[in-house]
């Protein structure tokens, strides 16, 4: 690791109100379309094709683990369809001096308790988030484990974006869970 590189980890958690079932919360995390739209800076997104290395076996966990260098502890769902779903996401980043659109490549992997996302953004920013629904003291909580790797020069900006946005993203997810549970 270079002396200019930096790593940061943080955990953000929000209680999920009673009446919401764990399987419904996990299913909502597996709804990538909804999840992508929760980002307050979201401008657009599109699904990208599988790379040649996994194109012939998109449902192969071994092929995905090798090509995408998935964490050893990640246990993806084994079901039809690609193990890793890839998106190109455009976020509009407002700034008092200049605003810009940031294009990132995002890799989503569903697992039994939620999903794992790796985001590759410009300037060497790589962020991995492990989203899960966990039981704690007889209740459910939405947990976001965040790992950021980037240059020390931009770490403050990236950390600031995570800190500024997580509560709103969690609120949108939990609000939808509560709404859906009252309709059931």
mmCIF file of N, CA and C in Angstrom, residues 45-164:
data_model
loop_
_atom_site.group_PDB
_atom_site.id
_atom_site.type_symbol
_atom_site.label_atom_id
_atom_site.label_comp_id
_atom_site.label_asym_id
_atom_site.label_seq_id
_atom_site.Cartn_x
_atom_site.Cartn_y
_atom_site.Cartn_z
ATOM 1 N N UNK A 45 -28.804 5.050 -14.232
ATOM 2 C CA UNK A 45 -28.020 3.812 -14.166
ATOM 3 C C UNK A 45 -28.450 2.887 -15.295
ATOM 4 N N UNK A 46 -27.567 1.963 -15.624
ATOM 5 C CA UNK A 46 -27.899 0.936 -16.605
ATOM 6 C C UNK A 46 -27.153 -0.337 -16.242
ATOM 7 N N UNK A 47 -27.745 -1.448 -16.629
ATOM 8 C CA UNK A 47 -27.123 -2.750 -16.398
ATOM 9 C C UNK A 47 -26.024 -2.953 -17.436
ATOM 10 N N UNK A 48 -24.884 -3.450 -16.991
ATOM 11 C CA UNK A 48 -23.774 -3.748 -17.893
ATOM 12 C C UNK A 48 -23.717 -5.249 -18.153
ATOM 13 N N UNK A 49 -23.202 -5.645 -19.321
ATOM 14 C CA UNK A 49 -23.079 -7.078 -19.611
ATOM 15 C C UNK A 49 -21.990 -7.724 -18.758
ATOM 16 N N UNK A 50 -22.084 -9.027 -18.641
ATOM 17 C CA UNK A 50 -21.055 -9.786 -17.940
ATOM 18 C C UNK A 50 -19.748 -9.704 -18.725
ATOM 19 N N UNK A 51 -18.610 -9.665 -18.037
ATOM 20 C CA UNK A 51 -17.323 -9.669 -18.741
ATOM 21 C C UNK A 51 -17.098 -11.034 -19.397
ATOM 22 N N UNK A 52 -16.221 -11.091 -20.402
ATOM 23 C CA UNK A 52 -15.979 -12.360 -21.094
ATOM 24 C C UNK A 52 -15.596 -13.504 -20.145
ATOM 25 N N UNK A 53 -14.911 -13.177 -19.046
ATOM 26 C CA UNK A 53 -14.453 -14.214 -18.114
ATOM 27 C C UNK A 53 -15.605 -14.934 -17.409
ATOM 28 N N UNK A 54 -16.750 -14.285 -17.274
ATOM 29 C CA UNK A 54 -17.889 -14.926 -16.593
ATOM 30 C C UNK A 54 -19.105 -15.063 -17.503
ATOM 31 N N UNK A 55 -19.003 -14.589 -18.732
ATOM 32 C CA UNK A 55 -20.145 -14.581 -19.648
ATOM 33 C C UNK A 55 -20.713 -15.978 -19.896
ATOM 34 N N UNK A 56 -19.840 -16.980 -20.031
ATOM 35 C CA UNK A 56 -20.306 -18.341 -20.318
ATOM 36 C C UNK A 56 -20.882 -19.022 -19.091
ATOM 37 N N UNK A 57 -20.447 -18.605 -17.896
ATOM 38 C CA UNK A 57 -20.926 -19.201 -16.648
ATOM 39 C C UNK A 57 -21.300 -18.110 -15.642
ATOM 40 N N UNK A 58 -22.291 -17.265 -15.971
ATOM 41 C CA UNK A 58 -22.597 -16.159 -15.059
ATOM 42 C C UNK A 58 -23.117 -16.614 -13.697
ATOM 43 N N UNK A 59 -23.678 -17.833 -13.623
ATOM 44 C CA UNK A 59 -24.209 -18.333 -12.352
ATOM 45 C C UNK A 59 -23.166 -19.105 -11.550
ATOM 46 N N UNK A 60 -21.940 -19.200 -12.058
ATOM 47 C CA UNK A 60 -20.884 -19.935 -11.362
ATOM 48 C C UNK A 60 -20.263 -19.074 -10.263
ATOM 49 N N UNK A 61 -20.432 -19.521 -9.026
ATOM 50 C CA UNK A 61 -19.840 -18.799 -7.897
ATOM 51 C C UNK A 61 -18.320 -18.819 -8.009
ATOM 52 N N UNK A 62 -17.755 -19.954 -8.419
ATOM 53 C CA UNK A 62 -16.295 -20.050 -8.538
ATOM 54 C C UNK A 62 -15.746 -19.073 -9.579
ATOM 55 N N UNK A 63 -16.415 -18.992 -10.745
ATOM 56 C CA UNK A 63 -15.960 -18.067 -11.789
ATOM 57 C C UNK A 63 -16.079 -16.620 -11.305
ATOM 58 N N UNK A 64 -17.182 -16.298 -10.635
ATOM 59 C CA UNK A 64 -17.380 -14.931 -10.119
ATOM 60 C C UNK A 64 -16.347 -14.610 -9.045
ATOM 61 N N UNK A 65 -16.120 -15.560 -8.154
ATOM 62 C CA UNK A 65 -15.162 -15.334 -7.065
ATOM 63 C C UNK A 65 -13.769 -15.052 -7.632
ATOM 64 N N UNK A 66 -13.398 -15.805 -8.675
ATOM 65 C CA UNK A 66 -12.072 -15.644 -9.266
ATOM 66 C C UNK A 66 -11.959 -14.316 -10.030
ATOM 67 N N UNK A 67 -12.918 -14.036 -10.908
ATOM 68 C CA UNK A 67 -12.814 -12.835 -11.747
ATOM 69 C C UNK A 67 -13.004 -11.544 -10.951
ATOM 70 N N UNK A 68 -14.017 -11.514 -10.085
ATOM 71 C CA UNK A 68 -14.339 -10.286 -9.360
ATOM 72 C C UNK A 68 -13.592 -10.159 -8.028
ATOM 73 N N UNK A 69 -12.801 -11.185 -7.702
ATOM 74 C CA UNK A 69 -12.038 -11.175 -6.438
ATOM 75 C C UNK A 69 -12.957 -10.884 -5.244
ATOM 76 N N UNK A 70 -14.014 -11.695 -5.152
ATOM 77 C CA UNK A 70 -14.972 -11.534 -4.059
ATOM 78 C C UNK A 70 -14.324 -11.921 -2.738
ATOM 79 N N UNK A 71 -14.718 -11.284 -1.650
ATOM 80 C CA UNK A 71 -14.169 -11.652 -0.338
ATOM 81 C C UNK A 71 -14.435 -13.128 -0.029
ATOM 82 N N UNK A 72 -13.483 -13.777 0.587
ATOM 83 C CA UNK A 72 -13.611 -15.204 0.909
ATOM 84 C C UNK A 72 -14.799 -15.481 1.818
ATOM 85 N N UNK A 73 -15.156 -14.529 2.656
ATOM 86 C CA UNK A 73 -16.258 -14.735 3.607
ATOM 87 C C UNK A 73 -17.636 -14.535 2.974
ATOM 88 N N UNK A 74 -17.689 -13.985 1.762
ATOM 89 C CA UNK A 74 -18.967 -13.734 1.092
ATOM 90 C C UNK A 74 -19.509 -15.029 0.509
ATOM 91 N N UNK A 75 -20.743 -15.360 0.867
ATOM 92 C CA UNK A 75 -21.386 -16.569 0.358
ATOM 93 C C UNK A 75 -22.581 -16.164 -0.507
ATOM 94 N N UNK A 76 -22.350 -15.994 -1.834
ATOM 95 C CA UNK A 76 -23.424 -15.558 -2.724
ATOM 96 C C UNK A 76 -24.539 -16.594 -2.825
ATOM 97 N N UNK A 77 -25.739 -16.095 -3.140
ATOM 98 C CA UNK A 77 -26.854 -16.992 -3.436
ATOM 99 C C UNK A 77 -26.480 -17.829 -4.642
ATOM 100 N N UNK A 78 -26.792 -19.105 -4.594
ATOM 101 C CA UNK A 78 -26.601 -19.952 -5.764
ATOM 102 C C UNK A 78 -27.970 -20.172 -6.369
ATOM 103 N N UNK A 79 -28.244 -19.433 -7.444
ATOM 104 C CA UNK A 79 -29.529 -19.512 -8.127
ATOM 105 C C UNK A 79 -29.305 -19.121 -9.580
ATOM 106 N N UNK A 80 -30.307 -19.334 -10.416
ATOM 107 C CA UNK A 80 -30.136 -18.963 -11.828
ATOM 108 C C UNK A 80 -29.840 -17.467 -11.974
ATOM 109 N N UNK A 81 -29.089 -17.142 -12.987
ATOM 110 C CA UNK A 81 -28.738 -15.742 -13.232
ATOM 111 C C UNK A 81 -27.337 -15.452 -12.749
ATOM 112 N N UNK A 82 -26.833 -14.291 -13.102
ATOM 113 C CA UNK A 82 -25.462 -13.939 -12.731
ATOM 114 C C UNK A 82 -25.272 -13.837 -11.217
ATOM 115 N N UNK A 83 -24.145 -14.299 -10.741
ATOM 116 C CA UNK A 83 -23.787 -14.150 -9.326
ATOM 117 C C UNK A 83 -23.539 -12.676 -9.037
ATOM 118 N N UNK A 84 -22.829 -12.018 -9.944
ATOM 119 C CA UNK A 84 -22.519 -10.596 -9.801
ATOM 120 C C UNK A 84 -23.297 -9.832 -10.867
ATOM 121 N N UNK A 85 -24.106 -8.891 -10.422
ATOM 122 C CA UNK A 85 -24.833 -8.026 -11.353
ATOM 123 C C UNK A 85 -24.076 -6.698 -11.398
ATOM 124 N N UNK A 86 -23.839 -6.217 -12.607
ATOM 125 C CA UNK A 86 -22.974 -5.054 -12.804
ATOM 126 C C UNK A 86 -23.791 -3.884 -13.356
ATOM 127 N N UNK A 87 -23.573 -2.719 -12.769
ATOM 128 C CA UNK A 87 -24.292 -1.514 -13.190
ATOM 129 C C UNK A 87 -23.309 -0.377 -13.429
ATOM 130 N N UNK A 88 -23.658 0.464 -14.383
ATOM 131 C CA UNK A 88 -22.981 1.748 -14.533
ATOM 132 C C UNK A 88 -23.916 2.780 -13.922
ATOM 133 N N UNK A 89 -23.426 3.522 -12.942
ATOM 134 C CA UNK A 89 -24.255 4.469 -12.204
ATOM 135 C C UNK A 89 -23.675 5.871 -12.370
ATOM 136 N N UNK A 90 -24.557 6.808 -12.693
ATOM 137 C CA UNK A 90 -24.167 8.211 -12.797
ATOM 138 C C UNK A 90 -24.789 8.950 -11.617
ATOM 139 N N UNK A 91 -23.941 9.580 -10.821
ATOM 140 C CA UNK A 91 -24.391 10.400 -9.695
ATOM 141 C C UNK A 91 -24.065 11.855 -9.996
ATOM 142 N N UNK A 92 -25.009 12.731 -9.702
ATOM 143 C CA UNK A 92 -24.767 14.172 -9.851
ATOM 144 C C UNK A 92 -24.270 14.693 -8.512
ATOM 145 N N UNK A 93 -23.060 15.209 -8.498
ATOM 146 C CA UNK A 93 -22.444 15.701 -7.272
ATOM 147 C C UNK A 93 -22.475 17.226 -7.265
ATOM 148 N N UNK A 94 -23.373 17.810 -6.468
ATOM 149 C CA UNK A 94 -23.451 19.273 -6.421
ATOM 150 C C UNK A 94 -22.250 19.870 -5.687
ATOM 151 N N UNK A 95 -21.896 21.053 -6.078
ATOM 152 C CA UNK A 95 -20.779 21.759 -5.465
ATOM 153 C C UNK A 95 -21.023 23.250 -5.656
ATOM 154 N N UNK A 96 -20.741 24.074 -4.654
ATOM 155 C CA UNK A 96 -20.980 25.509 -4.807
ATOM 156 C C UNK A 96 -20.183 26.141 -5.944
ATOM 157 N N UNK A 97 -19.015 25.611 -6.239
ATOM 158 C CA UNK A 97 -18.173 26.187 -7.283
ATOM 159 C C UNK A 97 -18.439 25.512 -8.629
ATOM 160 N N UNK A 98 -18.437 24.176 -8.638
ATOM 161 C CA UNK A 98 -18.717 23.433 -9.857
ATOM 162 C C UNK A 98 -19.406 22.135 -9.470
ATOM 163 N N UNK A 99 -20.347 21.736 -10.291
ATOM 164 C CA UNK A 99 -21.025 20.459 -10.090
ATOM 165 C C UNK A 99 -20.539 19.515 -11.171
ATOM 166 N N UNK A 100 -20.640 18.225 -10.894
ATOM 167 C CA UNK A 100 -20.188 17.268 -11.895
ATOM 168 C C UNK A 100 -20.989 15.983 -11.791
ATOM 169 N N UNK A 101 -20.927 15.223 -12.864
ATOM 170 C CA UNK A 101 -21.497 13.886 -12.866
ATOM 171 C C UNK A 101 -20.357 12.902 -12.689
ATOM 172 N N UNK A 102 -20.537 11.970 -11.771
ATOM 173 C CA UNK A 102 -19.533 10.950 -11.495
ATOM 174 C C UNK A 102 -20.075 9.616 -11.993
ATOM 175 N N UNK A 103 -19.314 8.950 -12.860
ATOM 176 C CA UNK A 103 -19.724 7.658 -13.410
ATOM 177 C C UNK A 103 -18.954 6.569 -12.681
ATOM 178 N N UNK A 104 -19.697 5.644 -12.077
ATOM 179 C CA UNK A 104 -19.089 4.543 -11.322
ATOM 180 C C UNK A 104 -19.570 3.212 -11.871
ATOM 181 N N UNK A 105 -18.777 2.193 -11.621
ATOM 182 C CA UNK A 105 -19.167 0.817 -11.939
ATOM 183 C C UNK A 105 -19.450 0.147 -10.601
ATOM 184 N N UNK A 106 -20.625 -0.456 -10.493
ATOM 185 C CA UNK A 106 -21.027 -1.069 -9.230
ATOM 186 C C UNK A 106 -21.332 -2.551 -9.443
ATOM 187 N N UNK A 107 -20.792 -3.371 -8.552
ATOM 188 C CA UNK A 107 -20.974 -4.825 -8.608
ATOM 189 C C UNK A 107 -21.817 -5.243 -7.404
ATOM 190 N N UNK A 108 -22.946 -5.894 -7.662
ATOM 191 C CA UNK A 108 -23.871 -6.319 -6.612
ATOM 192 C C UNK A 108 -23.872 -7.839 -6.502
ATOM 193 N N UNK A 109 -23.803 -8.336 -5.274
ATOM 194 C CA UNK A 109 -23.895 -9.774 -5.010
ATOM 195 C C UNK A 109 -24.914 -9.971 -3.888
ATOM 196 N N UNK A 110 -25.979 -10.710 -4.183
ATOM 197 C CA UNK A 110 -26.977 -11.017 -3.160
ATOM 198 C C UNK A 110 -26.503 -12.188 -2.306
ATOM 199 N N UNK A 111 -26.834 -12.131 -1.012
ATOM 200 C CA UNK A 111 -26.542 -13.246 -0.107
ATOM 201 C C UNK A 111 -27.723 -13.412 0.841
ATOM 202 N N UNK A 112 -27.672 -14.423 1.700
ATOM 203 C CA UNK A 112 -28.822 -14.777 2.540
ATOM 204 C C UNK A 112 -29.308 -13.656 3.450
ATOM 205 N N UNK A 113 -28.424 -12.801 3.919
ATOM 206 C CA UNK A 113 -28.818 -11.750 4.861
ATOM 207 C C UNK A 113 -28.901 -10.366 4.226
ATOM 208 N N UNK A 114 -28.673 -10.261 2.917
ATOM 209 C CA UNK A 114 -28.733 -8.959 2.269
ATOM 210 C C UNK A 114 -27.966 -8.929 0.965
ATOM 211 N N UNK A 115 -27.040 -7.989 0.856
ATOM 212 C CA UNK A 115 -26.239 -7.882 -0.365
ATOM 213 C C UNK A 115 -24.894 -7.227 -0.059
ATOM 214 N N UNK A 116 -23.983 -7.435 -0.989
ATOM 215 C CA UNK A 116 -22.650 -6.854 -0.921
ATOM 216 C C UNK A 116 -22.467 -6.048 -2.202
ATOM 217 N N UNK A 117 -21.906 -4.848 -2.081
ATOM 218 C CA UNK A 117 -21.730 -3.971 -3.237
ATOM 219 C C UNK A 117 -20.296 -3.447 -3.257
ATOM 220 N N UNK A 118 -19.675 -3.522 -4.428
ATOM 221 C CA UNK A 118 -18.357 -2.897 -4.617
ATOM 222 C C UNK A 118 -18.529 -1.793 -5.659
ATOM 223 N N UNK A 119 -18.077 -0.602 -5.309
ATOM 224 C CA UNK A 119 -18.201 0.561 -6.184
ATOM 225 C C UNK A 119 -16.805 0.997 -6.616
ATOM 226 N N UNK A 120 -16.604 1.085 -7.935
ATOM 227 C CA UNK A 120 -15.355 1.599 -8.511
ATOM 228 C C UNK A 120 -15.665 2.981 -9.074
ATOM 229 N N UNK A 121 -15.092 4.006 -8.488
ATOM 230 C CA UNK A 121 -15.337 5.384 -8.920
ATOM 231 C C UNK A 121 -14.043 6.013 -9.420
ATOM 232 N N UNK A 122 -14.156 7.167 -10.089
ATOM 233 C CA UNK A 122 -12.944 7.852 -10.563
ATOM 234 C C UNK A 122 -11.981 8.172 -9.420
ATOM 235 N N UNK A 123 -10.761 8.456 -9.783
ATOM 236 C CA UNK A 123 -9.678 8.822 -8.861
ATOM 237 C C UNK A 123 -9.297 7.668 -7.935
ATOM 238 N N UNK A 124 -9.528 6.431 -8.387
ATOM 239 C CA UNK A 124 -9.105 5.272 -7.620
ATOM 240 C C UNK A 124 -9.919 4.985 -6.375
ATOM 241 N N UNK A 125 -11.121 5.518 -6.294
ATOM 242 C CA UNK A 125 -11.975 5.262 -5.130
ATOM 243 C C UNK A 125 -12.642 3.903 -5.294
ATOM 244 N N UNK A 126 -12.455 3.035 -4.305
ATOM 245 C CA UNK A 126 -13.137 1.741 -4.260
ATOM 246 C C UNK A 126 -13.813 1.640 -2.906
ATOM 247 N N UNK A 127 -15.119 1.415 -2.948
ATOM 248 C CA UNK A 127 -15.880 1.304 -1.704
ATOM 249 C C UNK A 127 -16.645 -0.010 -1.734
ATOM 250 N N UNK A 128 -16.542 -0.766 -0.653
ATOM 251 C CA UNK A 128 -17.296 -2.007 -0.504
ATOM 252 C C UNK A 128 -18.267 -1.832 0.651
ATOM 253 N N UNK A 129 -19.533 -2.148 0.387
ATOM 254 C CA UNK A 129 -20.534 -2.069 1.448
ATOM 255 C C UNK A 129 -21.218 -3.416 1.566
ATOM 256 N N UNK A 130 -21.307 -3.882 2.775
ATOM 257 C CA UNK A 130 -21.987 -5.138 3.075
ATOM 258 C C UNK A 130 -23.275 -4.772 3.800
ATOM 259 N N UNK A 131 -24.390 -4.911 3.109
ATOM 260 C CA UNK A 131 -25.704 -4.588 3.661
ATOM 261 C C UNK A 131 -26.324 -5.859 4.201
ATOM 262 N N UNK A 132 -26.822 -5.805 5.426
ATOM 263 C CA UNK A 132 -27.449 -6.998 5.997
ATOM 264 C C UNK A 132 -28.587 -6.613 6.925
ATOM 265 N N UNK A 133 -29.462 -7.578 7.124
ATOM 266 C CA UNK A 133 -30.544 -7.454 8.095
ATOM 267 C C UNK A 133 -30.181 -8.413 9.215
ATOM 268 N N UNK A 134 -29.962 -7.862 10.402
ATOM 269 C CA UNK A 134 -29.515 -8.677 11.537
ATOM 270 C C UNK A 134 -30.511 -8.587 12.678
ATOM 271 N N UNK A 135 -30.534 -9.661 13.445
ATOM 272 C CA UNK A 135 -31.350 -9.661 14.655
ATOM 273 C C UNK A 135 -30.472 -9.220 15.817
ATOM 274 N N UNK A 136 -31.010 -8.293 16.631
ATOM 275 C CA UNK A 136 -30.272 -7.801 17.787
ATOM 276 C C UNK A 136 -31.278 -7.567 18.911
ATOM 277 N N UNK A 137 -31.085 -8.263 20.007
ATOM 278 C CA UNK A 137 -31.975 -8.134 21.172
ATOM 279 C C UNK A 137 -33.440 -8.342 20.805
ATOM 280 N N UNK A 138 -33.705 -9.342 19.963
ATOM 281 C CA UNK A 138 -35.075 -9.679 19.594
ATOM 282 C C UNK A 138 -35.695 -8.778 18.545
ATOM 283 N N UNK A 139 -34.943 -7.833 18.011
ATOM 284 C CA UNK A 139 -35.459 -6.933 16.979
ATOM 285 C C UNK A 139 -34.534 -6.985 15.761
ATOM 286 N N UNK A 140 -35.016 -6.435 14.659
ATOM 287 C CA UNK A 140 -34.213 -6.394 13.438
ATOM 288 C C UNK A 140 -33.546 -5.036 13.292
ATOM 289 N N UNK A 141 -32.388 -5.044 12.636
ATOM 290 C CA UNK A 141 -31.738 -3.786 12.289
ATOM 291 C C UNK A 141 -31.124 -3.900 10.902
ATOM 292 N N UNK A 142 -31.093 -2.779 10.209
ATOM 293 C CA UNK A 142 -30.445 -2.663 8.915
ATOM 294 C C UNK A 142 -29.016 -2.210 9.177
ATOM 295 N N UNK A 143 -28.050 -2.999 8.711
ATOM 296 C CA UNK A 143 -26.642 -2.712 8.993
ATOM 297 C C UNK A 143 -25.888 -2.535 7.680
ATOM 298 N N UNK A 144 -25.091 -1.487 7.632
ATOM 299 C CA UNK A 144 -24.260 -1.173 6.476
ATOM 300 C C UNK A 144 -22.809 -1.112 6.954
ATOM 301 N N UNK A 145 -22.022 -2.133 6.589
ATOM 302 C CA UNK A 145 -20.591 -2.154 6.896
ATOM 303 C C UNK A 145 -19.862 -1.570 5.688
ATOM 304 N N UNK A 146 -19.119 -0.500 5.888
ATOM 305 C CA UNK A 146 -18.497 0.230 4.781
ATOM 306 C C UNK A 146 -16.976 0.132 4.876
ATOM 307 N N UNK A 147 -16.342 -0.182 3.756
ATOM 308 C CA UNK A 147 -14.884 -0.180 3.634
ATOM 309 C C UNK A 147 -14.534 0.726 2.460
ATOM 310 N N UNK A 148 -13.768 1.770 2.723
ATOM 311 C CA UNK A 148 -13.371 2.719 1.682
ATOM 312 C C UNK A 148 -11.864 2.614 1.483
ATOM 313 N N UNK A 149 -11.431 2.487 0.232
ATOM 314 C CA UNK A 149 -10.015 2.536 -0.141
ATOM 315 C C UNK A 149 -9.854 3.622 -1.191
ATOM 316 N N UNK A 150 -8.994 4.587 -0.914
ATOM 317 C CA UNK A 150 -8.751 5.653 -1.885
ATOM 318 C C UNK A 150 -7.532 6.466 -1.455
ATOM 319 N N UNK A 151 -7.223 7.457 -2.244
ATOM 320 C CA UNK A 151 -6.129 8.375 -1.929
ATOM 321 C C UNK A 151 -6.474 9.183 -0.684
ATOM 322 N N UNK A 152 -5.458 9.461 0.104
ATOM 323 C CA UNK A 152 -5.655 10.319 1.283
ATOM 324 C C UNK A 152 -6.220 11.684 0.879
ATOM 325 N N UNK A 153 -5.914 12.106 -0.340
ATOM 326 C CA UNK A 153 -6.339 13.421 -0.810
ATOM 327 C C UNK A 153 -7.856 13.535 -0.955
ATOM 328 N N UNK A 154 -8.531 12.417 -1.226
ATOM 329 C CA UNK A 154 -9.993 12.463 -1.409
ATOM 330 C C UNK A 154 -10.756 11.729 -0.310
ATOM 331 N N UNK A 155 -10.056 11.124 0.643
ATOM 332 C CA UNK A 155 -10.727 10.350 1.689
ATOM 333 C C UNK A 155 -11.760 11.191 2.444
ATOM 334 N N UNK A 156 -11.422 12.406 2.788
ATOM 335 C CA UNK A 156 -12.355 13.253 3.526
ATOM 336 C C UNK A 156 -13.648 13.492 2.764
ATOM 337 N N UNK A 157 -13.536 13.674 1.454
ATOM 338 C CA UNK A 157 -14.721 13.893 0.622
ATOM 339 C C UNK A 157 -15.581 12.636 0.593
ATOM 340 N N UNK A 158 -14.951 11.484 0.374
ATOM 341 C CA UNK A 158 -15.694 10.226 0.284
ATOM 342 C C UNK A 158 -16.354 9.902 1.621
ATOM 343 N N UNK A 159 -15.608 10.006 2.711
ATOM 344 C CA UNK A 159 -16.182 9.766 4.046
ATOM 345 C C UNK A 159 -17.336 10.726 4.318
ATOM 346 N N UNK A 160 -17.175 11.966 3.916
ATOM 347 C CA UNK A 160 -18.227 12.955 4.112
ATOM 348 C C UNK A 160 -19.501 12.591 3.372
ATOM 349 N N UNK A 161 -19.359 12.080 2.146
ATOM 350 C CA UNK A 161 -20.534 11.655 1.380
ATOM 351 C C UNK A 161 -21.252 10.496 2.071
ATOM 352 N N UNK A 162 -20.484 9.523 2.557
ATOM 353 C CA UNK A 162 -21.086 8.386 3.269
ATOM 354 C C UNK A 162 -21.813 8.888 4.510
ATOM 355 N N UNK A 163 -21.152 9.723 5.281
ATOM 356 C CA UNK A 163 -21.744 10.238 6.522
ATOM 357 C C UNK A 163 -22.994 11.075 6.249
ATOM 358 N N UNK A 164 -22.959 11.880 5.208
ATOM 359 C CA UNK A 164 -24.103 12.737 4.893
ATOM 360 C C UNK A 164 -25.296 11.978 4.328
#
